[in-house]
Amino acid sequence: MSEQPLNPTPAGSPNATPADATPAAPARTGSTAADAHADALADASADEAAALRAASFERARRLRMEPRFPGGPAADPAGSHHERRIRSFQPRRSRVTTGQQESLERLWPKWGLDIDGKRVLDLTELFDGLPVVLEIGFGMGEATAQMAADDPGTGILAVDVHTPGQGNLLGLADRAGSTNVRVANGDAVILLREMLAPESLDGLRVYFPDPWPKARHHKRRLIQPEFLDLVAPVLKPGAIIHCATDWEPYAEQMLEVLTAHPRFANTAADGGYAPRPAFRPLTRFEGQGLDKGHVVHDLLFARV
């Protein structure tokens, strides 16, 4: 036997509820968007629930693509060029400090660019006529900033996907008074393939790329024959590709792949590794590896 309401609505009243109607659930106070989404899914049919989940996914995707800061680097600059390809990097978002955010907001419009794959860069204009080297993967940017300060006559196009590192490098270059650094955000493969003119680079630097140590991940390593096929056309004859790693198996693979490529020649007389050039700073990361007994190998190959 059901309980009767304490104050039943008189029959015939405009507000009377039919006997077979289900009373509406009381409104929840302080409900969140997640609560509302869960309620909608619970009340929806299977098709409606699938549509709601798709809409939620699309909203989340658009949020990921929005710049984190006004006028700053885009979260997914080449989103319209999406392709199913094994990548050598994993974009990650970690905490951006107040100083890094300030540098991004102030300096990105001046010294930053997104790798969107929609145009060919005019490096002569971008670097005021300086010879340009491309650096792929600069971490927090300390070594890049030091190389830029030590050699103001060379432009450095530094590519990475790590937002804190982008802001840190911009701040370091600004404080040092260096105007020969440009920070590119996105996939270096798209940059090489679609945004650089033939023979426009005077060098390429790849320092301590992710070694992807597990055998099943070796296909993700950056230095592969297909990558060198992209690099060779955009390097000027005689330009140097300079790699460095403290992961011995990866160093061996780099040496093998570079030696086998017909467009590159080893500058080391013995056909092996090269001494660390004076212009490459000893980084904090490298120092930590040396303290652990790691051996760092440099490879310098000229484009022929």
Short mmCIF file of N, CA and C in Angstrom, two decimals, residues 36-59:
data_model
loop_
_atom_site.label_atom_id
_atom_site.label_comp_id
_atom_site.label_asym_id
_atom_site.label_seq_id
_atom_site.Cartn_x
_atom_site.Cartn_y
_atom_site.Cartn_z
N ALA A 36 25.02 15.88 -14.87
CA ALA A 36 24.02 16.05 -15.91
C ALA A 36 24.26 15.09 -17.06
N HIS A 37 25.56 14.89 -17.41
CA HIS A 37 25.89 13.97 -18.49
C HIS A 37 25.51 12.54 -18.11
N ALA A 38 25.78 12.16 -16.87
CA ALA A 38 25.44 10.81 -16.40
C ALA A 38 23.93 10.61 -16.41
N ASP A 39 23.18 11.64 -15.97
CA ASP A 39 21.72 11.54 -15.96
C ASP A 39 21.19 11.36 -17.38
N ALA A 40 21.76 12.12 -18.32
CA ALA A 40 21.30 12.04 -19.70
C ALA A 40 21.56 10.66 -20.28
N LEU A 41 22.75 10.10 -19.97
CA LEU A 41 23.06 8.76 -20.47
C LEU A 41 22.11 7.72 -19.89
N ALA A 42 21.75 7.88 -18.60
CA ALA A 42 20.89 6.91 -17.94
C ALA A 42 19.48 6.92 -18.54
N ASP A 43 19.02 8.09 -18.97
CA ASP A 43 17.66 8.22 -19.49
C ASP A 43 17.58 7.97 -20.99
N ALA A 44 18.73 7.88 -21.67
CA ALA A 44 18.71 7.81 -23.12
C ALA A 44 18.66 6.37 -23.61
N SER A 45 18.23 6.22 -24.84
CA SER A 45 18.28 4.92 -25.49
C SER A 45 19.73 4.64 -25.88
N ALA A 46 19.99 3.45 -26.42
CA ALA A 46 21.36 3.08 -26.80
C ALA A 46 21.90 4.02 -27.86
N ASP A 47 21.07 4.35 -28.87
CA ASP A 47 21.52 5.25 -29.93
C ASP A 47 21.78 6.65 -29.40
N GLU A 48 20.87 7.11 -28.54
CA GLU A 48 21.04 8.44 -27.97
C GLU A 48 22.28 8.50 -27.10
N ALA A 49 22.54 7.43 -26.32
CA ALA A 49 23.72 7.39 -25.46
C ALA A 49 24.99 7.44 -26.29
N ALA A 50 25.00 6.72 -27.41
CA ALA A 50 26.17 6.75 -28.28
C ALA A 50 26.40 8.15 -28.84
N ALA A 51 25.31 8.84 -29.20
CA ALA A 51 25.44 10.20 -29.72
C ALA A 51 25.96 11.14 -28.66
N LEU A 52 25.47 10.97 -27.41
CA LEU A 52 25.95 11.82 -26.32
C LEU A 52 27.43 11.60 -26.05
N ARG A 53 27.86 10.32 -26.08
CA ARG A 53 29.28 10.04 -25.86
C ARG A 53 30.14 10.64 -26.97
N ALA A 54 29.67 10.56 -28.21
CA ALA A 54 30.41 11.14 -29.33
C ALA A 54 30.54 12.65 -29.19
N ALA A 55 29.44 13.30 -28.75
CA ALA A 55 29.48 14.75 -28.57
C ALA A 55 30.45 15.12 -27.45
N SER A 56 30.46 14.33 -26.37
CA SER A 56 31.37 14.59 -25.27
C SER A 56 32.82 14.45 -25.71
N PHE A 57 33.10 13.41 -26.51
CA PHE A 57 34.45 13.19 -27.02
C PHE A 57 34.89 14.36 -27.89
N GLU A 58 33.98 14.86 -28.73
CA GLU A 58 34.31 15.96 -29.63
C GLU A 58 34.61 17.23 -28.84
N ARG A 59 33.83 17.48 -27.77
CA ARG A 59 34.10 18.65 -26.94
C ARG A 59 35.49 18.55 -26.32
#
